[in-house]
Short mmCIF file of C-alpha atoms and ligand atoms in Angstrom, two decimals:
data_model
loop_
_atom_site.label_atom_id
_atom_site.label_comp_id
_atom_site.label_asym_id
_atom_site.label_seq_id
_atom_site.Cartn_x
_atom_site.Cartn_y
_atom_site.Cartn_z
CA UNK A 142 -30.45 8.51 -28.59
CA UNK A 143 -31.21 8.47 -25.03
CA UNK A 144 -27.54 7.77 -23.77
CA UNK A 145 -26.36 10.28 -26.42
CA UNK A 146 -28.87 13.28 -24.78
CA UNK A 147 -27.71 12.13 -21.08
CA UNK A 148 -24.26 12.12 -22.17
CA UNK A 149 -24.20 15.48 -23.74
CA UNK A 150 -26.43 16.93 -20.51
CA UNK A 151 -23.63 15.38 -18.30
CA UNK A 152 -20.81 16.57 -19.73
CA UNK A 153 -22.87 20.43 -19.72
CA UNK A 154 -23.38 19.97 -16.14
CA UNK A 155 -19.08 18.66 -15.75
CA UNK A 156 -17.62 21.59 -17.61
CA UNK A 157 -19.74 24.09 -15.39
CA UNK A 158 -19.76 22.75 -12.40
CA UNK A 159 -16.60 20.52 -11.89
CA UNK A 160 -12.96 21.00 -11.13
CA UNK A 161 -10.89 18.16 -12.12
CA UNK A 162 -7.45 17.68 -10.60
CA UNK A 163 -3.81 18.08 -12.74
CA UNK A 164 -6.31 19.35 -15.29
CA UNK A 165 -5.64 22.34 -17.44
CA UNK A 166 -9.61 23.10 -17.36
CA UNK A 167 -9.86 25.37 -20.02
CA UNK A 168 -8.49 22.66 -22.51
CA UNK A 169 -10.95 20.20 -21.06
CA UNK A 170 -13.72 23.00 -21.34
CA UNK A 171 -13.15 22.34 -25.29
CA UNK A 172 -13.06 18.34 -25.52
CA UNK A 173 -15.83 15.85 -24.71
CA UNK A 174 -15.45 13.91 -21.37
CA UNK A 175 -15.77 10.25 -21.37
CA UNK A 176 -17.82 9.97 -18.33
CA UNK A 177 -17.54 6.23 -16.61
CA UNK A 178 -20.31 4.64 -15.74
CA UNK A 179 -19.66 1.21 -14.57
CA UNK A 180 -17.33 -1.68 -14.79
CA UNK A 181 -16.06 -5.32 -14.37
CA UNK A 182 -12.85 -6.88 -14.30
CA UNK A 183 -10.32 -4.92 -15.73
CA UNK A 184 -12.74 -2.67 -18.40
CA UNK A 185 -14.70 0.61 -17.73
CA UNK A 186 -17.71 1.50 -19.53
CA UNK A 187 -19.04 5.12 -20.30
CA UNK A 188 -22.09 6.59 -20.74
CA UNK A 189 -22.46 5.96 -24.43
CA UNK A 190 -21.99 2.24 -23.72
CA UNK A 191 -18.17 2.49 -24.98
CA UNK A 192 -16.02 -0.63 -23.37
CA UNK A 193 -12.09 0.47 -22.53
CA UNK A 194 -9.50 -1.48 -20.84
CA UNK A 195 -8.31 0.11 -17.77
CA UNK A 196 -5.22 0.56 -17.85
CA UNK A 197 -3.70 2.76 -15.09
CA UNK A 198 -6.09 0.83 -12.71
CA UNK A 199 -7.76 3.71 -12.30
CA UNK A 200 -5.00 5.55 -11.14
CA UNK A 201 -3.17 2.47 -9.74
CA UNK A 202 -5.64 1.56 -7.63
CA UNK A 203 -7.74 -0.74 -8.39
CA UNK A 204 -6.27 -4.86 -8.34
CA UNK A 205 -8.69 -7.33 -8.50
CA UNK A 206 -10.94 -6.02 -11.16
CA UNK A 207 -14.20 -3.55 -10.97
CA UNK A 208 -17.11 -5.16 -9.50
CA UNK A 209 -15.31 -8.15 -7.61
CA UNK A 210 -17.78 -10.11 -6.15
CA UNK A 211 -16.08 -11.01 -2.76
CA UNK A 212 -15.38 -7.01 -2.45
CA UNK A 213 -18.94 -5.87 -3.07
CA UNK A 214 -19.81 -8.25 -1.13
CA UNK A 215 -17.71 -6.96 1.97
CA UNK A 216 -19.33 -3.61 1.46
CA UNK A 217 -22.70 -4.66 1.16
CA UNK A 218 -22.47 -6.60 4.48
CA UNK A 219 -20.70 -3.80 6.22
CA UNK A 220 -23.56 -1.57 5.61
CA UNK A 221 -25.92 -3.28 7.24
CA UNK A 222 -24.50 -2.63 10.64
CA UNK A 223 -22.70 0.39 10.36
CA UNK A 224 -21.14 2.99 7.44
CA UNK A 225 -18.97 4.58 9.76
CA UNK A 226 -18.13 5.53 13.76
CA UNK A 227 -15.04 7.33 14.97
CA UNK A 228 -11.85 5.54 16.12
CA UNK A 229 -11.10 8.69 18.63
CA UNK A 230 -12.31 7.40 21.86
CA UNK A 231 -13.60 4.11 20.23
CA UNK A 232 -12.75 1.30 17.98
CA UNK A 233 -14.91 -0.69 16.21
CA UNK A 234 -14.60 -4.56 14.38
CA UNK A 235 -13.09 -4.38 10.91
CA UNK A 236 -10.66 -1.33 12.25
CA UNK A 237 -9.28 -4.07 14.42
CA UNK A 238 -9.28 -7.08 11.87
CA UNK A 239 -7.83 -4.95 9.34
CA UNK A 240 -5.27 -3.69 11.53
CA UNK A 241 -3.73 -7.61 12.73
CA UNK A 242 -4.00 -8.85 8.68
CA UNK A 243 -2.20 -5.79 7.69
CA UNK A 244 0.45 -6.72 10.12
CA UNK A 245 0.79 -10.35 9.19
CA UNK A 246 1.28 -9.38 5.10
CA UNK A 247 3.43 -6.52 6.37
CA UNK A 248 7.12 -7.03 6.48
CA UNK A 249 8.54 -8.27 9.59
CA UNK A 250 9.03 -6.16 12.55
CA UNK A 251 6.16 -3.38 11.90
CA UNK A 252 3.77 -4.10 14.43
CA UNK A 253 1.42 -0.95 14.68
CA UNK A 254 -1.13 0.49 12.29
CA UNK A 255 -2.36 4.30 12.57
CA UNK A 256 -4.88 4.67 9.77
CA UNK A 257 -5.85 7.66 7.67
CA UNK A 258 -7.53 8.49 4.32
CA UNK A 259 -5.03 8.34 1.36
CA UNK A 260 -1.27 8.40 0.20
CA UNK A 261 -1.01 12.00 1.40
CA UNK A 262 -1.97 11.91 4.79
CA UNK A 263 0.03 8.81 5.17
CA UNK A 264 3.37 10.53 4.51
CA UNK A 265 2.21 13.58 6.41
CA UNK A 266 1.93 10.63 9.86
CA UNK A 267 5.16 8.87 8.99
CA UNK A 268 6.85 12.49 8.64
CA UNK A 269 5.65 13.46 11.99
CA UNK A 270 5.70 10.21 14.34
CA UNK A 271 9.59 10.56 12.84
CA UNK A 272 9.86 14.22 14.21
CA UNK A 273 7.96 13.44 17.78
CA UNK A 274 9.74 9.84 17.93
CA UNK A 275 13.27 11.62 18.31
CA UNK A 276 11.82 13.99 20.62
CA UNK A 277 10.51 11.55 22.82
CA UNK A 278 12.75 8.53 22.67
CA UNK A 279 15.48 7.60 25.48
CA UNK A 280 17.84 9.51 24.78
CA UNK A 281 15.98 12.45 23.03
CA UNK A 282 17.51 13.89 20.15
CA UNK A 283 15.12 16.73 19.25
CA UNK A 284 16.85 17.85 16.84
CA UNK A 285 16.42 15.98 14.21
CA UNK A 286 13.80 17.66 12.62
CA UNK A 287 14.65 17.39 8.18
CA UNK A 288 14.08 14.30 5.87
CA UNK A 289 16.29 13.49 3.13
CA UNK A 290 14.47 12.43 0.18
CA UNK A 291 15.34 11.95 -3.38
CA UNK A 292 15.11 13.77 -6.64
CA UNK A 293 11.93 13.26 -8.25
CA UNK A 294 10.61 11.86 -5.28
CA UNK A 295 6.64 12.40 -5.44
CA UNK A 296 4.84 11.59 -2.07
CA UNK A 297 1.76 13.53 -2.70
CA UNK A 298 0.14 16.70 -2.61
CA UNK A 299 -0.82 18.22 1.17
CA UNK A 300 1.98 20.72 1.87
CA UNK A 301 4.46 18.18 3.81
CA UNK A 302 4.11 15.79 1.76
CA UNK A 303 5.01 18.19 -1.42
CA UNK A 304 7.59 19.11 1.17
CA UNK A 305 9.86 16.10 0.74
CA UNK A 306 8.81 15.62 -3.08
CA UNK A 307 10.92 17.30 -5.80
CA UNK A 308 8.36 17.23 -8.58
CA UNK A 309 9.61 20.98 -9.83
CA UNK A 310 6.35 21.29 -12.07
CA UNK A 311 3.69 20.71 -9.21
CA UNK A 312 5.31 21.96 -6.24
CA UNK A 313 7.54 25.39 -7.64
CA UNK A 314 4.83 27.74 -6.91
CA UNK A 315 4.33 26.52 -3.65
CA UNK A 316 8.02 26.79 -1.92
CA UNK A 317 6.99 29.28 0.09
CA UNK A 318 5.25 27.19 2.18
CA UNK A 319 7.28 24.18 1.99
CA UNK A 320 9.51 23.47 4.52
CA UNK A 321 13.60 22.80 4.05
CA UNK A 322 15.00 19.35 3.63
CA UNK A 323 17.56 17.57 1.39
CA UNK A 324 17.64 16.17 -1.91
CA UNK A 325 19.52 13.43 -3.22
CA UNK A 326 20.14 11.87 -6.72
CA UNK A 327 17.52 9.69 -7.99
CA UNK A 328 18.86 6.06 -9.13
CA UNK A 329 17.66 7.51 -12.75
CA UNK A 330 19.79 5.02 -14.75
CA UNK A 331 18.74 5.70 -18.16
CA UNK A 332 19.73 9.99 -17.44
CA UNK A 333 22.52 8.88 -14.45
CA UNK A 334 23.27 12.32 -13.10
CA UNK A 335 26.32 11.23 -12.95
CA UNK A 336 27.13 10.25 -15.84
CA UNK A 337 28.24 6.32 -15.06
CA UNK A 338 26.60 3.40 -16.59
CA UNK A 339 25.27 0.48 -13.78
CA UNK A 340 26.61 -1.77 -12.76
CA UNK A 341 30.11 -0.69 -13.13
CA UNK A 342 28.88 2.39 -11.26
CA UNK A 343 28.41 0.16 -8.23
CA UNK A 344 25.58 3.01 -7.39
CA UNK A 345 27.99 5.49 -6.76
CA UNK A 346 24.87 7.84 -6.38
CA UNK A 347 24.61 6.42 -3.08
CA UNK A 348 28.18 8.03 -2.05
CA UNK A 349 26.59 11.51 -1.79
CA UNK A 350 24.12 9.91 0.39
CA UNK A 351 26.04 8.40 2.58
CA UNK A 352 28.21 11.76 3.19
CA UNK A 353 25.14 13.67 3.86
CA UNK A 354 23.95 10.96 6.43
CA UNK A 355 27.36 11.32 7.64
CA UNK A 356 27.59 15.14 7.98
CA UNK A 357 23.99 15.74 8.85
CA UNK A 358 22.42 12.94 10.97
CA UNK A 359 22.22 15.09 13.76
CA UNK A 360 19.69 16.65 12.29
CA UNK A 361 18.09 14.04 10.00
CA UNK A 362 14.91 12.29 11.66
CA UNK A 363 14.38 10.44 8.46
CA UNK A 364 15.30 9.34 4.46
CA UNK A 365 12.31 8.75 3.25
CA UNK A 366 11.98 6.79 -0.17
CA UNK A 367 9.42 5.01 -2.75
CA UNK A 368 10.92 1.54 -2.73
CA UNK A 369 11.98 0.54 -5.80
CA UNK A 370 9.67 2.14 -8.20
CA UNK A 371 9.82 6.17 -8.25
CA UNK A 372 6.31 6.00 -10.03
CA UNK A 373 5.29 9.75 -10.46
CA UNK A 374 8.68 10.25 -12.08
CA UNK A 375 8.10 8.58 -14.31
CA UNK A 376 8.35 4.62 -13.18
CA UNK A 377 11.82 5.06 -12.55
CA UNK A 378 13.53 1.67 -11.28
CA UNK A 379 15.82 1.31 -8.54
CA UNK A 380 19.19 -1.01 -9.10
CA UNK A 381 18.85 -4.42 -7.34
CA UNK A 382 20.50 -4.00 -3.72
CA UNK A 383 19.58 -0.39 -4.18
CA UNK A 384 16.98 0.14 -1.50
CA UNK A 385 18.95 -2.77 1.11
CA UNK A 386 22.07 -0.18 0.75
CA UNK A 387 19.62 2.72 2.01
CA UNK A 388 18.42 0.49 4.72
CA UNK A 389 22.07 -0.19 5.89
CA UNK A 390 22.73 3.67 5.46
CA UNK A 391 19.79 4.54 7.78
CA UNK A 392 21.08 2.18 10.67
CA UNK A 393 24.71 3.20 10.19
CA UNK A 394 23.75 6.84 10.90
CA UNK A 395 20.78 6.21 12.99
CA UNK A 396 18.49 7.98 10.32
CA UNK A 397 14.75 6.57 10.17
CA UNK A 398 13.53 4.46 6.98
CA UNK A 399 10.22 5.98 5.95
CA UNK A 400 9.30 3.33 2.75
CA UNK A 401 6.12 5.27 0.83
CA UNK A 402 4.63 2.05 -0.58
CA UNK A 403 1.46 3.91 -1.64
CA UNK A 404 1.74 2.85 -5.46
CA UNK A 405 4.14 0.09 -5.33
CA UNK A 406 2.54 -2.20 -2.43
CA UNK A 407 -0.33 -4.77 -2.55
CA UNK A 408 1.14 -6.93 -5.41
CA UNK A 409 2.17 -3.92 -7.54
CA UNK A 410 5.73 -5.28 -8.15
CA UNK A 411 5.08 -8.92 -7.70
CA UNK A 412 5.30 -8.75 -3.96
CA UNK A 413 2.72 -8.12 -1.39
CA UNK A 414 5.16 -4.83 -0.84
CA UNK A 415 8.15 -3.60 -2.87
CA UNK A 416 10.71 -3.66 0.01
CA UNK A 417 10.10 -7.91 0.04
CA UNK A 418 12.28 -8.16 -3.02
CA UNK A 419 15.22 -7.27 -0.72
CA UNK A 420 14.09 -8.34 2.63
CA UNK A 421 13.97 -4.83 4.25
CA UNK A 422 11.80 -3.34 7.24
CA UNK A 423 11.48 0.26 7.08
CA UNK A 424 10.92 2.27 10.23
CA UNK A 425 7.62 3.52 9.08
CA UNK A 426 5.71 2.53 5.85
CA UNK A 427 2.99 4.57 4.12
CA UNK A 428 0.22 2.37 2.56
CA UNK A 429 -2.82 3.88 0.82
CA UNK A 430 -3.52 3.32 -3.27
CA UNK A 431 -3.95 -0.80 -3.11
CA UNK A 432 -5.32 -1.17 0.84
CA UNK A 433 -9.07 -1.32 -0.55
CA UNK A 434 -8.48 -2.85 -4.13
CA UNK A 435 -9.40 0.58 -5.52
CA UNK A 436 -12.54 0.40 -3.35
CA UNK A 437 -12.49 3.79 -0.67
CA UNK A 438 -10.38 5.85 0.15
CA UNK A 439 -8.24 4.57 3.11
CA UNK A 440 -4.98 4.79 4.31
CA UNK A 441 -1.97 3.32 6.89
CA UNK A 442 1.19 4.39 8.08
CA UNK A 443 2.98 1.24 9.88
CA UNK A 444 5.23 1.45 12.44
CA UNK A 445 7.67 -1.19 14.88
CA UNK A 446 6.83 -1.15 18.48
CA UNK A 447 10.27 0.80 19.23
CA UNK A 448 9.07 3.44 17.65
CA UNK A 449 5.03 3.44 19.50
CA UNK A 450 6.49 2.39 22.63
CA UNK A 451 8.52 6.23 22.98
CA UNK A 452 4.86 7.83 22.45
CA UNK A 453 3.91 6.09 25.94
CA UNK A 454 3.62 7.88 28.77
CA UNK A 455 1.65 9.49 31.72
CA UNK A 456 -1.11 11.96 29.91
CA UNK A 457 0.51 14.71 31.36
CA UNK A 458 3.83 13.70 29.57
CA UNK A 459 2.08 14.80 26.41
CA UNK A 460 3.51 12.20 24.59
CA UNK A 461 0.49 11.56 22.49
CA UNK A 462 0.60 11.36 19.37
CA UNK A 463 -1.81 14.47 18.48
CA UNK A 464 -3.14 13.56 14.67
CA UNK A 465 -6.17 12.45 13.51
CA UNK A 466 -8.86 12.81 10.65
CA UNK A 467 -12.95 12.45 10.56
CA UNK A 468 -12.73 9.35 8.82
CA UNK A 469 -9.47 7.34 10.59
CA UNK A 470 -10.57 4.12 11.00
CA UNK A 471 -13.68 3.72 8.50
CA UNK A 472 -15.51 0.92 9.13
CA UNK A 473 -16.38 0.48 4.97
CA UNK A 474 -12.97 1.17 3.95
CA UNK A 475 -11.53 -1.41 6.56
CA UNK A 476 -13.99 -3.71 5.43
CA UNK A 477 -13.20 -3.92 1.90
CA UNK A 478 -9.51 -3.57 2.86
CA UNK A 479 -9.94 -7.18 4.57
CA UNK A 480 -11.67 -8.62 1.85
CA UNK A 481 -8.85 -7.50 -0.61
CA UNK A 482 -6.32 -9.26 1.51
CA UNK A 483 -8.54 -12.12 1.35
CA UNK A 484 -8.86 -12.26 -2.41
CA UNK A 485 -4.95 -12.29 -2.40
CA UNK A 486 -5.03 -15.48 -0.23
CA UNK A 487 -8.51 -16.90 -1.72
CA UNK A 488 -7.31 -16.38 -5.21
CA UNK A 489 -3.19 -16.60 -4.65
CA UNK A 490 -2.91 -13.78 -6.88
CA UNK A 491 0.65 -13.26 -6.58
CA UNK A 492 1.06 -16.32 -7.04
CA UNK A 493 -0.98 -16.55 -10.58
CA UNK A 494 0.58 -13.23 -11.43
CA UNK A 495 3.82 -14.94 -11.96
CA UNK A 496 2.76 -15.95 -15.27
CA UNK A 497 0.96 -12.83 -16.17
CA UNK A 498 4.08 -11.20 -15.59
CA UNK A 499 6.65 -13.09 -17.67
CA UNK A 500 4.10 -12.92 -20.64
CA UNK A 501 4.19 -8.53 -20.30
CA UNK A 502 7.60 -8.72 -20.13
CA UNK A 503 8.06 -10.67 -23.19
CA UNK A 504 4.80 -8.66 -25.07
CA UNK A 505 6.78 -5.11 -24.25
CA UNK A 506 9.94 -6.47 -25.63
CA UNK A 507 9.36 -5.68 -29.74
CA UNK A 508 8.30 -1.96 -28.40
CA UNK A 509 11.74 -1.67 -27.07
CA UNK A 510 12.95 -1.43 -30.99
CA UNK A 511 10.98 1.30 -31.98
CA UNK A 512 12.65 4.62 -33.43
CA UNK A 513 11.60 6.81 -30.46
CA UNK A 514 11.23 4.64 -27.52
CA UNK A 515 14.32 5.29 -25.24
CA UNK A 516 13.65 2.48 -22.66
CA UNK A 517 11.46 0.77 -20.84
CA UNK A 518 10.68 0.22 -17.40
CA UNK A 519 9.34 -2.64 -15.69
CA UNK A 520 8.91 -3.80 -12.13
CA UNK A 521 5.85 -6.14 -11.81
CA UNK A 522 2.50 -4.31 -13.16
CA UNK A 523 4.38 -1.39 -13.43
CA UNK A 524 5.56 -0.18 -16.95
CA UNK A 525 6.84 3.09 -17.74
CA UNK A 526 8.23 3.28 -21.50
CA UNK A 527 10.10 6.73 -21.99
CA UNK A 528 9.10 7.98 -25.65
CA UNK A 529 12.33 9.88 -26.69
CA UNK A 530 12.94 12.32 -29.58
CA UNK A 531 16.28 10.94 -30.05
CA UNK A 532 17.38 7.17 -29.38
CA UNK A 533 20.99 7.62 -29.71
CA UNK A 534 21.23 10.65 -27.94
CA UNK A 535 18.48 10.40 -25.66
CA UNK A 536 17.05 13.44 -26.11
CA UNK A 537 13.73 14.06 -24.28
CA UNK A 538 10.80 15.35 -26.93
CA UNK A 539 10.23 18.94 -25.57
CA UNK A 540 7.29 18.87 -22.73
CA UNK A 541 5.27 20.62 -25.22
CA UNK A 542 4.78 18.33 -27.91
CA UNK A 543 2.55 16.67 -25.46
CA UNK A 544 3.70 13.31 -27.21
CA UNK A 545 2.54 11.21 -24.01
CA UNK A 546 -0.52 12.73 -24.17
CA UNK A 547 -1.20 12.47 -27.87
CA UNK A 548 -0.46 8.35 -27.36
CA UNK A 549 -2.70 8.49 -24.56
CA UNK A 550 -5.30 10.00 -27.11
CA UNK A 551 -5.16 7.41 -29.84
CA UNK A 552 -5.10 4.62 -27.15
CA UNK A 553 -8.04 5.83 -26.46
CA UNK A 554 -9.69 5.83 -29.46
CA UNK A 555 -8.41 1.97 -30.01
CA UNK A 556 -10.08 1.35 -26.20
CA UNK A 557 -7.17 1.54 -23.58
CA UNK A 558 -7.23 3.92 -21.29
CA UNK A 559 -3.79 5.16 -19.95
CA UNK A 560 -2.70 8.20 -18.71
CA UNK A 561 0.83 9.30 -19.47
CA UNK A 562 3.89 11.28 -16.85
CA UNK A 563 5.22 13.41 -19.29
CA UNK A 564 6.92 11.85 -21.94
CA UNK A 565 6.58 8.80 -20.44
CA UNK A 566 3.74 6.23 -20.87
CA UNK A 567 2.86 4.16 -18.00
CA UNK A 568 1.06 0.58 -18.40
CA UNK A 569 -0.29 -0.38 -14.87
CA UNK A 570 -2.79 -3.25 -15.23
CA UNK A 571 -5.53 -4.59 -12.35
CA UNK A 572 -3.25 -7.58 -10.84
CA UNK A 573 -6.35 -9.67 -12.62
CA UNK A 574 -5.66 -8.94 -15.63
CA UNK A 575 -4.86 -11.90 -17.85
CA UNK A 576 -2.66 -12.31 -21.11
CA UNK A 577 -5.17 -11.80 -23.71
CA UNK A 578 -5.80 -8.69 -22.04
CA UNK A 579 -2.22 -7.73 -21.61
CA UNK A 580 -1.72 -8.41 -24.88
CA UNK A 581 -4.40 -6.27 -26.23
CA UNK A 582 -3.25 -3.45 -24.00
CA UNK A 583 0.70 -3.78 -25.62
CA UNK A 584 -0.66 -4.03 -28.89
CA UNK A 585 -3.05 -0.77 -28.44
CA UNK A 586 -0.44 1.31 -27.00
CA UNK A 587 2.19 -0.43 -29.91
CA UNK A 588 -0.15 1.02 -32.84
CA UNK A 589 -0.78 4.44 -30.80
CA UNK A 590 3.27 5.08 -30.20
CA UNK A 591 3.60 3.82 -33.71
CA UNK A 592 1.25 6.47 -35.20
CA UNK A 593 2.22 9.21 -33.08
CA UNK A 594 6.33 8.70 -33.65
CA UNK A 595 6.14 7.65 -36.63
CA UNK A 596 3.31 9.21 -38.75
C1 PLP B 891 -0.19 8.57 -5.23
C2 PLP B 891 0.97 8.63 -4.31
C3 PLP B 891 0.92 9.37 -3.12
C4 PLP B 891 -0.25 10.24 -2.77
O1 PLP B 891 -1.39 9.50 -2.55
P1 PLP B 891 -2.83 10.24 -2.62
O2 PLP B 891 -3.77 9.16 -2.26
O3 PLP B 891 -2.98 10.72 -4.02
O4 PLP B 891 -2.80 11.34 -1.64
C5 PLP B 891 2.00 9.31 -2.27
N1 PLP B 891 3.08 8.58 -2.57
C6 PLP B 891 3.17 7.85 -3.70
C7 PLP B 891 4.39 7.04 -3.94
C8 PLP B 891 2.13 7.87 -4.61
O5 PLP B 891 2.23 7.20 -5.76
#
């Protein structure tokens, strides 16, 4: 009774005093919130006691598991020296130890960490060491100034960051204010916009990047690119030999590599980051969703010492790099981050994963056969399964129907908690999560497709 009065006070006090982001809030001002109040492992448990898997990993964040001893433990011990001090004008421990493991997981050849706060500002740094880098490096070429990006990229939501996305719904009323760069075709396989079928394509879609490269480098600074995985789209899989092809591109035509590994590094895909499947070193790399284990907010934007070495210089030069926020450097957030990359080598979870992974793959398999499930996506602990109206002609179910939604509502009511892109449904497990759980996740969001499609 007591939970039950709580509850209903709380979710009073959400619906008049809260804001709640990609949230049509008068729709929410009508249904009852589950409000999370704690959890372990992979589950999350509400205020009326109700247990639900997690799985988006709370927004793809969260890897090890709520409540992870080691990880609580980091935090606890942090706090009894300090919470936080600035790293403009002073550094203090975990900043530093953070900063040398992320370099030794990192892929070869980034050497230099400049933190920040999440997946945003970590594209905003990468865009803008790119810009200044030109500017400053022997010989200058200060005119490269745009980013080519692709369709349906999504690199977050500050204004240059929405800048090189092309998510049409969340970014059309702002184009005012963003500024101009170039889009490119997305490796969208399933809905090629060109019409070819891989691999006989031999990713022709990377023909009309090559010619911009070639007519525009001049004023390119960088391509920048979710490796792999185009997750906000939808989990939208790159061809193998995709991303080294972009890499080659970028060198051939002196473009930089920006790799936004904010949802696909830290084990996502299988890998510590996505761009180890093919052996590539970006230029810069943005880091954010994984760094703490779902912990704090903290973020990193990695760079190679060619690129820090052209923002040395006499102070007068002005060559600094002028960026920073209130919390760069967070001695909590580093803290935890450190213990997560422990856990990885304490517990060799990429290394269990292997497993883990094999046994999802084979689980999603019978939900390939169903009447309105066009195809489905997989790269590691990252599942998108496109729910279409049509199977033989592929066409979408109109955005309206709300059909990823309305799966996302029975899952709910079975205990998995998911939340869909569109019409597609995306299954992105803590790393720890083990086959009887994966298994009970498929099977959940099986039944829910099953009476949503099919009812
Ligand atoms: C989530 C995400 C971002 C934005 O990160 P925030 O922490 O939400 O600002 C950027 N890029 C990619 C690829 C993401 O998935």
């Amino acid at each position: 009774m007591k939970a039950h009065s709580r509850t209903t006070r709380l979710a009073e006090w959400d619906r008049t005093y809260l804001w709640h982001p990609f949230t049509q809030m008068q729709e929410w001002e009508r249904e009852d919130p589950v409000i999370i109040e704690r959890g372990r492992g992979p589950y999350l448990i509400d205020t009326l006691g109700r247990k639900y898997l997690d799985g988006v990993s709370s927004l793809w964040v969260n890897l090890h598991g709520h409540r992870h001893p080691r990880l609580d433990r980091a935090i606890r011990n942090q706090l009894r020296k300090i919470a936080h001090s600035t790293l403009l004008g002073l550094s203090n421990p975990p900043a530093i130890q953070l900063a040398r493991a992320l370099i030794g997981v990192a892929p070869p050849g980034l050497t230099r960490v400049f933190y920040s706060d999440d997946g945003s500002t970590a594209v905003e740094v990468a865009l803008k060491m790119a810009v200044q880098y030109w500017q400053q490096r022997i010989p200058p070429a200060g005119h490269k100034q745009t980013f080519v990006h692709l369709g349906l990229a999504y690199h977050g939501d500050t204004v240059g960051a929405m800048s090189v996305g092309s998510m049409e719904l969340f970014q059309k009323r702002f184009d005012g204010l963003r500024f101009p760069t170039i889009a490119a075709d997305p490796p969208y396989c399933y809905r090629c916009p060109l019409g070819l079928t891989y691999p006989a394509c031999r990713m022709a879609c990377l023909d009309p990047i090559e010619r911009v490269l070639k007519e525009r480098h001049q004023e390119i600074a960088g391509l920048i690119i979710e490796p792999l995985v185009q997750a906000a789209a939808g989990m939208i899989t790159a061809p193998p030999g995709y991303l080294t092809r972009i890499r080659e591109l970028c060198n051939k035509y002196q473009v930089l590599l920006i790799a936004d590994e904010v949802a696909t590094g830290f084990g996502r895909t299988g890998r510590m980051f996505a761009c180890d499947h093919e052996g590539v070193t970006p230029d810069l790399m943005a880091i954010s969703k994984g760094l703490t284990g779902g912990y704090l907010p903290l973020a990193a934007t990695l760079t190679t010492e060619e690129i820090y070495r052209a923002f040395l210089g006499d102070h007068a030069e002005w060559k600094t790099f002028f960026h920073g926020h209130s919390y760069t450097g967070n001695p909590l957030g580093c803290a935890v981050a450190l213990a997560n990359l422990e856990v990885f080598r304490k517990e060799r979870t990429l290394t269990r994963m292997r497993g883990c992974l094999k046994a999802l793959n084979r689980l999603l398999r019978p939900l390939s056969t169903l009447a309105h499930v066009g195809e489905i996506r997989q790269r590691g602990y990252m599942v998108g399964l496109e729910l279409v109206k049509d199977r033989g002609s592929r066409e979408p179910y109109p955005i309206t129907d709300r059909v990823g939604h309305r799966v996302a509502m029975e899952a709910r009511q079975r205990g998995l908690l998911i939340r869909p892109l569109g019409n597609v449904l995306v299954l992105m497990p803590p790393l720890v999560t083990k086959v009887n759980e994966l298994t009970r996740m498929v099977s959940i969001l099986h039944e829910s497709v099953l009476t949503v499609t099919e009812a």
